[in-house]
mmCIF file of C-alpha atoms in Angstrom:
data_model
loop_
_atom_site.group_PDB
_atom_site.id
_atom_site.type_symbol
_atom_site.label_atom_id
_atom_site.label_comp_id
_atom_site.label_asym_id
_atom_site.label_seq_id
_atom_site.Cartn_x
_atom_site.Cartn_y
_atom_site.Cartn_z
ATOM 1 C CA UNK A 1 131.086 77.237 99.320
ATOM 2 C CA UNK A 2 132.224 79.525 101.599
ATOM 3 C CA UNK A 3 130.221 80.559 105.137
ATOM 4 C CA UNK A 4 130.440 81.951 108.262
ATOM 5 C CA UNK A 5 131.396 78.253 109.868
ATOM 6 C CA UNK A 6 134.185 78.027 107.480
ATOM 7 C CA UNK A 7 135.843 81.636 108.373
ATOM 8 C CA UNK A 8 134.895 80.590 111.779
ATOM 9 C CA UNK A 9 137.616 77.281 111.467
ATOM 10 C CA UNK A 10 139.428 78.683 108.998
ATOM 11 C CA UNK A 11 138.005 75.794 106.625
ATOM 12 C CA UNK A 12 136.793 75.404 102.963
ATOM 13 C CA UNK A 13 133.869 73.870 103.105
ATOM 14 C CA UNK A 14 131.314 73.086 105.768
ATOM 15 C CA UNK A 15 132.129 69.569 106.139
ATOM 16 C CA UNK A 16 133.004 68.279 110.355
ATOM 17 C CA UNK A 17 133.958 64.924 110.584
ATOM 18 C CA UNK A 18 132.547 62.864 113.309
ATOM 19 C CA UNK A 19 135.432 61.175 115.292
ATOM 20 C CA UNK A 20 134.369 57.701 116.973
ATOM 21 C CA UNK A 21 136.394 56.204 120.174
ATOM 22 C CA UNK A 22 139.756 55.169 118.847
ATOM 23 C CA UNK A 23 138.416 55.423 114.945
ATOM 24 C CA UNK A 24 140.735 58.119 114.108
ATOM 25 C CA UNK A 25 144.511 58.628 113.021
ATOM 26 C CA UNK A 26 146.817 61.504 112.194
ATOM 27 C CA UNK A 27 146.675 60.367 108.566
ATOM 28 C CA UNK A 28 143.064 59.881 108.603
ATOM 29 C CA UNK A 29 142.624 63.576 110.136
ATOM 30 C CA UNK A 30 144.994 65.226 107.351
ATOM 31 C CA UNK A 31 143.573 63.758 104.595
ATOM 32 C CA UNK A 32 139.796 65.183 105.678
ATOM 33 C CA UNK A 33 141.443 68.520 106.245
ATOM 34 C CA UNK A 34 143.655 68.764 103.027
ATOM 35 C CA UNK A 35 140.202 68.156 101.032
ATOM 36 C CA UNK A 36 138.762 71.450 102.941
ATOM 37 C CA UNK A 37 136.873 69.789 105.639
ATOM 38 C CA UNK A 38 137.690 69.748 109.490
ATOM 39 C CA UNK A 39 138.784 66.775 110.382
ATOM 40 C CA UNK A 40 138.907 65.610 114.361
ATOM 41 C CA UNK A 41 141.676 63.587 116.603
ATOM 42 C CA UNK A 42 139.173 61.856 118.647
ATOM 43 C CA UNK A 43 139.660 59.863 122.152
ATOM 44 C CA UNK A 44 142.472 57.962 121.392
ATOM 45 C CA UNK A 45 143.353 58.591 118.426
ATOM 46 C CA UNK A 46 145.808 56.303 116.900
ATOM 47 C CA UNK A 47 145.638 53.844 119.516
ATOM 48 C CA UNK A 48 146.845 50.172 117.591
ATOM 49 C CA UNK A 49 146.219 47.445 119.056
ATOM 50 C CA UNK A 50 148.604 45.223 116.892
ATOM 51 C CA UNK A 51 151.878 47.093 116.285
ATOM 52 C CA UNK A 52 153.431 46.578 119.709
ATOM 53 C CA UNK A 53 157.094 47.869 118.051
ATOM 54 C CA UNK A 54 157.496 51.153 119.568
ATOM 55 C CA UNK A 55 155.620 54.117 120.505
ATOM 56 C CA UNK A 56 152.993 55.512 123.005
ATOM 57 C CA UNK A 57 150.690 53.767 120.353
ATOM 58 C CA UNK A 58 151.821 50.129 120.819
ATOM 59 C CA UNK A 59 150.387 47.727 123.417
ATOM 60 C CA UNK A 60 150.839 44.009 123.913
ATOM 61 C CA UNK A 61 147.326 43.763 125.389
ATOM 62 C CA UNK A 62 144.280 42.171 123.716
ATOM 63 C CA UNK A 63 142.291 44.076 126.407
ATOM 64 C CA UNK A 64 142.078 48.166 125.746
ATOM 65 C CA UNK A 65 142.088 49.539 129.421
ATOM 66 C CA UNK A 66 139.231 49.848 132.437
ATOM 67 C CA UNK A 67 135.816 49.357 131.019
ATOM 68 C CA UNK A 68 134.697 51.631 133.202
ATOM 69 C CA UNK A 69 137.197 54.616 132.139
ATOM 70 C CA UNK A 70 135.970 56.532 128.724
ATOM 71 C CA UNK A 71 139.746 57.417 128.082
ATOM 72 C CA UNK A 72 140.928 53.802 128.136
ATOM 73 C CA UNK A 73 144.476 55.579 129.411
ATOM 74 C CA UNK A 74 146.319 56.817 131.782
ATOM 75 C CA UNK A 75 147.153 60.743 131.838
ATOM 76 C CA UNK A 76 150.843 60.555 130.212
ATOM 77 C CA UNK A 77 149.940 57.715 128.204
ATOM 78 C CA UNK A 78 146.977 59.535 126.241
ATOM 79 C CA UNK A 79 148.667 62.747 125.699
ATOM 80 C CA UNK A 80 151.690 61.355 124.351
ATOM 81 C CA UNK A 81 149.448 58.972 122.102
ATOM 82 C CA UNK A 82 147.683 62.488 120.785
ATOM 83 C CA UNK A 83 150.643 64.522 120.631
ATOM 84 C CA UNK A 84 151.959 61.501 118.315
ATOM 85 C CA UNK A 85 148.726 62.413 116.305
ATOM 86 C CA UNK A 86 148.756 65.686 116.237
ATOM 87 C CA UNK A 87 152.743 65.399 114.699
ATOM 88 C CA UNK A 88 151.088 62.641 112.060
ATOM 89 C CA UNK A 89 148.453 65.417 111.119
ATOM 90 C CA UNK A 90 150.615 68.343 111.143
ATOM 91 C CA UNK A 91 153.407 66.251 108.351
ATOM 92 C CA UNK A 92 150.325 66.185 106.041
ATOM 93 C CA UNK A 93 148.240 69.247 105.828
ATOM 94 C CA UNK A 94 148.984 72.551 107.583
ATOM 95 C CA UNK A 95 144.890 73.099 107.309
ATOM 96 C CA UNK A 96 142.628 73.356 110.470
ATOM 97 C CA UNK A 97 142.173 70.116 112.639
ATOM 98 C CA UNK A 98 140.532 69.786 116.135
ATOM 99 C CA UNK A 99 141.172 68.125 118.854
ATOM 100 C CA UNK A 100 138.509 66.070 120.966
ATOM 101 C CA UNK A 101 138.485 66.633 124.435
ATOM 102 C CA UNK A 102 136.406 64.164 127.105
ATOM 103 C CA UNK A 103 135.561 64.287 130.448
ATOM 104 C CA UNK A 104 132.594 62.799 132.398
ATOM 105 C CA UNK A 105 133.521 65.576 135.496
ATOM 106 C CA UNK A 106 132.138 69.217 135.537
ATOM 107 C CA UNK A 107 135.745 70.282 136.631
ATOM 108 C CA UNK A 108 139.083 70.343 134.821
ATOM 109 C CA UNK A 109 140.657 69.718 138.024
ATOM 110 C CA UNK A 110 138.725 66.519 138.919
ATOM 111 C CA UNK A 111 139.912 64.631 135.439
ATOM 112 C CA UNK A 112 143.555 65.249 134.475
ATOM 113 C CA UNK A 113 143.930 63.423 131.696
ATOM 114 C CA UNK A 114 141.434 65.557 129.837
ATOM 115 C CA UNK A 115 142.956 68.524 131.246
ATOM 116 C CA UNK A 116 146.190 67.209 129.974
ATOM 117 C CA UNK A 117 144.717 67.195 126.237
ATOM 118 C CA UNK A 118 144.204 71.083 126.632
ATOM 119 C CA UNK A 119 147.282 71.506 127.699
ATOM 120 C CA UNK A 120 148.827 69.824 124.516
ATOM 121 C CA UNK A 121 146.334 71.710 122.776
ATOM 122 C CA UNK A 122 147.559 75.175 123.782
ATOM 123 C CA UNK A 123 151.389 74.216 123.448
ATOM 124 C CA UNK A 124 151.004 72.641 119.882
ATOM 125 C CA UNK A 125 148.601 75.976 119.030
ATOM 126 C CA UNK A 126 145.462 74.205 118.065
ATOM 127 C CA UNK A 127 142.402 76.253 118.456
ATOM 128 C CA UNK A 128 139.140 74.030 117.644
ATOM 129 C CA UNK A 129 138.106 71.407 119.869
ATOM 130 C CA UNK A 130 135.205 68.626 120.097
ATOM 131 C CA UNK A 131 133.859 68.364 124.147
ATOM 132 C CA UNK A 132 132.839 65.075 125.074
ATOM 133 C CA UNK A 133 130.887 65.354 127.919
ATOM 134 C CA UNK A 134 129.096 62.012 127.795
ATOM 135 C CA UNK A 135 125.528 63.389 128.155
ATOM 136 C CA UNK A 136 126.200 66.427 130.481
ATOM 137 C CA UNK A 137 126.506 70.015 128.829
ATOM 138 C CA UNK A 138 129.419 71.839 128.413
ATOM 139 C CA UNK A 139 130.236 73.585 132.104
ATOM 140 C CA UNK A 140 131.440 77.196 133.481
ATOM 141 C CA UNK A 141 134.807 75.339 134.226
ATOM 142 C CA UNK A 142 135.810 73.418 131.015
ATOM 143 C CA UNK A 143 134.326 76.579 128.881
ATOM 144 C CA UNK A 144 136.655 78.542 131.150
ATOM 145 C CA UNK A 145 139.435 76.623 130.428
ATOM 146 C CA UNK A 146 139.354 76.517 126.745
ATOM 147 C CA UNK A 147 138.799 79.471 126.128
ATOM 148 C CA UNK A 148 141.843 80.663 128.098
ATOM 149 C CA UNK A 149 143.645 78.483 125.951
ATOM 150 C CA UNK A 150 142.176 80.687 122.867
ATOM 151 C CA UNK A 151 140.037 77.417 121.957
ATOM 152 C CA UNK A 152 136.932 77.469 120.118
ATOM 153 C CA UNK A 153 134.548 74.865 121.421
ATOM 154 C CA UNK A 154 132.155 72.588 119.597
ATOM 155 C CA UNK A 155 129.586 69.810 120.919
ATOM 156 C CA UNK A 156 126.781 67.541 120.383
ATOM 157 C CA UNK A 157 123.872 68.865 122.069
ATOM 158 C CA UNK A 158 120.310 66.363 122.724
ATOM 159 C CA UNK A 159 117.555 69.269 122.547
ATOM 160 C CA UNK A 160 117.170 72.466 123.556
ATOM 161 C CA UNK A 161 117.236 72.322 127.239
ATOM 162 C CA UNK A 162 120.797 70.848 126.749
ATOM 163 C CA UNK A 163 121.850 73.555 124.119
ATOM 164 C CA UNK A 164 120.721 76.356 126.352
ATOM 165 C CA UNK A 165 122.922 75.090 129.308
ATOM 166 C CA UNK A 166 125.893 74.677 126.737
ATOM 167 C CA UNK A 167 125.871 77.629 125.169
ATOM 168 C CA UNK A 168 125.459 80.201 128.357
ATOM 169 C CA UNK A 169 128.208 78.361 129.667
ATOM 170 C CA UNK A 170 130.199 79.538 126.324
ATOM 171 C CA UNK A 171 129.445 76.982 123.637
ATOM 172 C CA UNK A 172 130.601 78.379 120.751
ATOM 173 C CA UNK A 173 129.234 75.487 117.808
ATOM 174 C CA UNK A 174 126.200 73.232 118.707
ATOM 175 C CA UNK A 175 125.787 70.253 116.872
ATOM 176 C CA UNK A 176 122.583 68.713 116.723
ATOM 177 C CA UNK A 177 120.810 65.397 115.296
ATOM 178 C CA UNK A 178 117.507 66.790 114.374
ATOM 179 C CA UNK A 179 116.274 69.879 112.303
ATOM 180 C CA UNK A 180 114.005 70.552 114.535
ATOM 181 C CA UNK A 181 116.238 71.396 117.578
ATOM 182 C CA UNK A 182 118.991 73.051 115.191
ATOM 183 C CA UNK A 183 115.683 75.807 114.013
ATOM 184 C CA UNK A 184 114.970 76.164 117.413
ATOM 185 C CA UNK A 185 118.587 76.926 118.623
ATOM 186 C CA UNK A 186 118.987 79.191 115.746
ATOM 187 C CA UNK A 187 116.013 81.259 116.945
ATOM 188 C CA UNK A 188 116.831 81.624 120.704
ATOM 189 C CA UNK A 189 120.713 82.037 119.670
ATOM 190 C CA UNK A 190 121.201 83.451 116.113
ATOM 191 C CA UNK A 191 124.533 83.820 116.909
ATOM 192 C CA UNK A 192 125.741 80.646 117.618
ATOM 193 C CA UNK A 193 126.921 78.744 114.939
ATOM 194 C CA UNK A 194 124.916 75.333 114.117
ATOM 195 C CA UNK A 195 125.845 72.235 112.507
ATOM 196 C CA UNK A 196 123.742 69.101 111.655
ATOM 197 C CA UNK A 197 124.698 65.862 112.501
ATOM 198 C CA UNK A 198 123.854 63.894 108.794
ATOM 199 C CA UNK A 199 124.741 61.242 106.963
ATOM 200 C CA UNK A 200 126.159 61.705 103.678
ATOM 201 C CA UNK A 201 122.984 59.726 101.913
ATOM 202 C CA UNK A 202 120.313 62.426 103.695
ATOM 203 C CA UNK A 203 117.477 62.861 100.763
ATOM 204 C CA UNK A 204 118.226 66.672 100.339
ATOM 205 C CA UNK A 205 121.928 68.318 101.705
ATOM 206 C CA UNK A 206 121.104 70.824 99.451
ATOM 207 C CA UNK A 207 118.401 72.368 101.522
ATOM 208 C CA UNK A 208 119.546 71.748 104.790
ATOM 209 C CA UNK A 209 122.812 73.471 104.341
ATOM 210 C CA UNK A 210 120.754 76.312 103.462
ATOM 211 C CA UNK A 211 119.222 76.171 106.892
ATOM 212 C CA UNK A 212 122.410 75.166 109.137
ATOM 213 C CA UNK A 213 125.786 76.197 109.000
ATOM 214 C CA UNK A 214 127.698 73.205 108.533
ATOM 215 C CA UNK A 215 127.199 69.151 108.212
ATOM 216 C CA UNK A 216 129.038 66.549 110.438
ATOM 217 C CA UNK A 217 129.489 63.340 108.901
ATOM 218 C CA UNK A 218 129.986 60.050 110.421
ATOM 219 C CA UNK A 219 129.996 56.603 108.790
ATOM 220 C CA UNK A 220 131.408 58.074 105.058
ATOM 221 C CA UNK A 221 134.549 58.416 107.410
ATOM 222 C CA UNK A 222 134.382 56.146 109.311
ATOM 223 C CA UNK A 223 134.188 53.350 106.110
ATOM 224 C CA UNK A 224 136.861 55.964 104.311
ATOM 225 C CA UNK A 225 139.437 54.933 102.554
ATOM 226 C CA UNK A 226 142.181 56.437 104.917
ATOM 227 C CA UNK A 227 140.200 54.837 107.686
ATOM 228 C CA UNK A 228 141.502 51.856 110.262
ATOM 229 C CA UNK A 229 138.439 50.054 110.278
ATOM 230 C CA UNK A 230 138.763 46.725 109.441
ATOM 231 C CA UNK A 231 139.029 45.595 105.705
ATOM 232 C CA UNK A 232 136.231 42.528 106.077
ATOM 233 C CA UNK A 233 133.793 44.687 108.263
ATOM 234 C CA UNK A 234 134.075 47.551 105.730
ATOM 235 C CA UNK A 235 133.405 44.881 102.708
ATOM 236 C CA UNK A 236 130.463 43.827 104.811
ATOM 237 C CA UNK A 237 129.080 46.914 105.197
ATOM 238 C CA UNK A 238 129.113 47.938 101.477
ATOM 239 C CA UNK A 239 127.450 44.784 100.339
ATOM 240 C CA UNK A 240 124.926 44.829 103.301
ATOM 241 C CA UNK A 241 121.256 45.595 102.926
ATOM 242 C CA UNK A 242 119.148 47.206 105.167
ATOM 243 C CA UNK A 243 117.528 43.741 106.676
ATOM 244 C CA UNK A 244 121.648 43.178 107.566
ATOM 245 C CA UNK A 245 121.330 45.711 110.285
ATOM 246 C CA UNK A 246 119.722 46.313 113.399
ATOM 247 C CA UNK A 247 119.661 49.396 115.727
ATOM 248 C CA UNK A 248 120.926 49.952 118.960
ATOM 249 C CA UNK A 249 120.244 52.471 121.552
ATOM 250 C CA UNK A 250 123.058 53.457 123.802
ATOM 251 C CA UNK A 251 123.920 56.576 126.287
ATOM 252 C CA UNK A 252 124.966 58.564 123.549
ATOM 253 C CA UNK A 253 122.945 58.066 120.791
ATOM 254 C CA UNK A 254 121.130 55.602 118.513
ATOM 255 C CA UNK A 255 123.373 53.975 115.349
ATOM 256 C CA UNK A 256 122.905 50.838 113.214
ATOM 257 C CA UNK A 257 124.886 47.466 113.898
ATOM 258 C CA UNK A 258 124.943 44.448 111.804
ATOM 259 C CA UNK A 259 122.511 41.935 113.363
ATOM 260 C CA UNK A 260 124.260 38.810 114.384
ATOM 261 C CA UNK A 261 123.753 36.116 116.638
ATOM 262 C CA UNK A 262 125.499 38.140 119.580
ATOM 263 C CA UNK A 263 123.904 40.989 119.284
ATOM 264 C CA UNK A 264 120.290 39.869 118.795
ATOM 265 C CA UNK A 265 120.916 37.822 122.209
ATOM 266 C CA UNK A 266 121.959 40.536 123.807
ATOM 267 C CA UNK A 267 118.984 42.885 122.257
ATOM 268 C CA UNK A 268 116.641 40.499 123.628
ATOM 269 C CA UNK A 269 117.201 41.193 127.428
ATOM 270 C CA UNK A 270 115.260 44.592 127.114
ATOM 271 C CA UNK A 271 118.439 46.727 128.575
ATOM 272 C CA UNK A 272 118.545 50.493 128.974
ATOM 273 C CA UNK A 273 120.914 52.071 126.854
ATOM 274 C CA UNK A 274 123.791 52.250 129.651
ATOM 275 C CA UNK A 275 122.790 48.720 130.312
ATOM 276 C CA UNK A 276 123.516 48.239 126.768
ATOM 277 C CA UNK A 277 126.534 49.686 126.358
ATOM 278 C CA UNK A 278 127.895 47.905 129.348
ATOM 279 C CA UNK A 279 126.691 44.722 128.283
ATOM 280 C CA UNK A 280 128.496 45.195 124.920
ATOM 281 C CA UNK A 281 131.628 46.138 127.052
ATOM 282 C CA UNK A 282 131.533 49.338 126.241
ATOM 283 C CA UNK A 283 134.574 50.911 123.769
ATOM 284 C CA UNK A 284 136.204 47.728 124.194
ATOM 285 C CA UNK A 285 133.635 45.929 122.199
ATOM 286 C CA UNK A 286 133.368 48.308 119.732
ATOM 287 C CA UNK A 287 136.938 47.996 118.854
ATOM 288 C CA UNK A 288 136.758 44.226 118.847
ATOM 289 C CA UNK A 289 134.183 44.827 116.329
ATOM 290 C CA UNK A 290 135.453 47.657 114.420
ATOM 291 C CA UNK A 291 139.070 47.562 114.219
ATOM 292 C CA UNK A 292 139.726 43.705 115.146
ATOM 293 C CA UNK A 293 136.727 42.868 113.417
ATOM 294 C CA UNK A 294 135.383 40.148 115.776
ATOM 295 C CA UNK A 295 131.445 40.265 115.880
ATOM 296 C CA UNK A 296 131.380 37.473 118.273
ATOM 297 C CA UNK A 297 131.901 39.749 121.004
ATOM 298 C CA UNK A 298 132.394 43.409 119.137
ATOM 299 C CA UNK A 299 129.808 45.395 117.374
ATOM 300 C CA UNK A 300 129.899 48.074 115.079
ATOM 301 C CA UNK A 301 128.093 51.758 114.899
ATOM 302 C CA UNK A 302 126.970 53.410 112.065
ATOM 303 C CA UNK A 303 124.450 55.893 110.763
ATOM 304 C CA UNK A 304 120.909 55.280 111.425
ATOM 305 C CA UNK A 305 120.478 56.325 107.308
ATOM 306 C CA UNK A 306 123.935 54.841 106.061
ATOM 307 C CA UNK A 307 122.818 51.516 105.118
ATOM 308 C CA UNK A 308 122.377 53.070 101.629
ATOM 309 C CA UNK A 309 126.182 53.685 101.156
ATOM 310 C CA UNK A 310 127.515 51.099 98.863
ATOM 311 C CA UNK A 311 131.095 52.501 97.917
ATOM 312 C CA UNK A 312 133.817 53.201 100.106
ATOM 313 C CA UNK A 313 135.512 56.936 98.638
ATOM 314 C CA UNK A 314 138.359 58.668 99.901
ATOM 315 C CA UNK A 315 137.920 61.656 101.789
ATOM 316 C CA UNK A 316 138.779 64.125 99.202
ATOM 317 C CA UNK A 317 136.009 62.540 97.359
ATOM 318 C CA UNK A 318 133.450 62.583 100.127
ATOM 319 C CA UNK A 319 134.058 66.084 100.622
ATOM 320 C CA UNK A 320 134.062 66.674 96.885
ATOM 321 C CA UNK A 321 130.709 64.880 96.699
ATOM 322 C CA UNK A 322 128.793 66.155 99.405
ATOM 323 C CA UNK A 323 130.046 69.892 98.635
ATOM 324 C CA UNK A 324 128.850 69.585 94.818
ATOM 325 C CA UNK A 325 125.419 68.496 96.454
ATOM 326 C CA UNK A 326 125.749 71.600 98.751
ATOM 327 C CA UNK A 327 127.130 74.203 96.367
#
């Protein structure tokens, strides 16, 4: 199935992946793309917290970072971790990727490290990138800047208010967690591409791909079989019902986590989401919990509707599967 998202990106089916914070690899990337999808380097990508060999990959430290920074990095640090990625990607598949690019700032200038990530972007030729703006729309600036660089840009937008801003600054694909919003967009902006964010056991992808132009998938990747989450969180997760898991509410979204001891303590203070997500140290925890697999101090996120998935595929087969639903 062929549509206007895929000539858009130059991909084969209308498959995004969703990247999480230090979830993604070169070889995780390549494999989405090869099977026609469009897979994403996201913040970090690659980082490994365990190798310490060589590499801008490699750290000695059990701690990832400032808390308080979203990149975890500094400037030379990052890039040369994602150029590292984007080399990984580029030995398996010669098929569309994108790049994410974060910033909490309105202005390019005011966060180099982001700006940094363009740069890369424009020098290796990559054309599709994911903006991160942690709950602010896309601005004039970073829209400004991308495009200069002859890079299409994609985001996650809340509701229509949000989308509006975005997309008169130069948003190019909106992503968007509810129906609802993506009809609405569609009708104010016809021309503006629209993707839904879904997970891969939604009741009927058949009819919502007739309605949006593309699906981006979280948790099927993130549990993948080219994926570095960690071996006994991913066998917990399979074999997990939906009394395993509780949800959580944070800045950016809400997501399922399994529902342990340090989690339901935390849960019962009553925080806001940033409370939350501070409280749950932030990326850090999630990678204690995800990649280290510690969930007596990390924590996991995964699809609000994923607690259905019982079988980890690769990602040829997830796109396989979810494209035979949609064809």
């Amino acid at each position: 199935m062929k549509n206007r998202l895929c000539h858009a990106l130059a991909i084969n089916t209308p498959i995004i992946h969703c990247p999480m914070h230090t979830m993604t690899n070169g070889k995780m990337v390549a494999a989405i793309s090869e099977a026609g999808g469009l897979g994403i380097l996201g913040i970090n990508s690659g980082y490994n917290i365990t190798d310490v060999t060589s590499g801008a990959s490699s750290t000695n430290s059990e701690v990832v970072g400032n808390p308080n920074n979203y990149s975890i990095l500094d400037t030379m640090t990052e890039r040369n971790l994602m150029n590292e990625q984007i080399n990984t990607t580029l030995e398996n598949t010669f098929r569309s990727f994108a790049v994410e690019v974060a910033s909490q700032y309105d202005s390019p200038e005011k966060d180099p490290t982001a700006k940094s990530i363009v740069e890369l972007m424009r020098k290796r030729r990559l054309t599709i990138a994911l903006f991160e703006g942690f709950g602010s729309p896309l601005s004039l600036a970073w829209a400004k800047i991308l495009h200069e660089n002859g890079i299409k840009i994609m985001q996650v937008v809340s509701d229509l208010a949000f989308a509006n801003t975005a997309i008169n600054h130069g948003l190019d694909i909106a992503i968007v967690k509810e129906l609802v919003v993506a009809n609405k967009i569609q009708n104010v902006y016809p021309d503006t591409l629209v993707v839904l964010a879904s997970g891969i056991e939604t009741s009927d992808i058949q009819t919502l791909i007739q309605q949006v132009d593309g699906i981006y998938l979280n948790t099927p990747f993130a549990i993948c079989n080219e994926a570095i989450i960690d071996d006994g969180i991913k066998a917990r997760f399979l074999s997990s019902h939906k009394d395993d898991f509780i949800k959580l509410t944070l800045p950016f979204g809400d997501f399922l986590t399994f529902k342990t001891p340090y989690i339901e303590q935390i849960l019962s203070r009553k925080l806001s989401p940033q409370e939350l997500f501070n409280q749950l140290h932030q990326f850090q925890g999630l990678i204690d919990g995800m990649i280290k697999g510690n969930l007596s101090y990390g924590y996991c996120l995964f699809d609000l509707n994923s607690y259905n998935i019982n079988e980890a595929l690769s990602a040829e087969e997830i796109i396989n599967t979810t494209f035979h639903k949609i064809d």
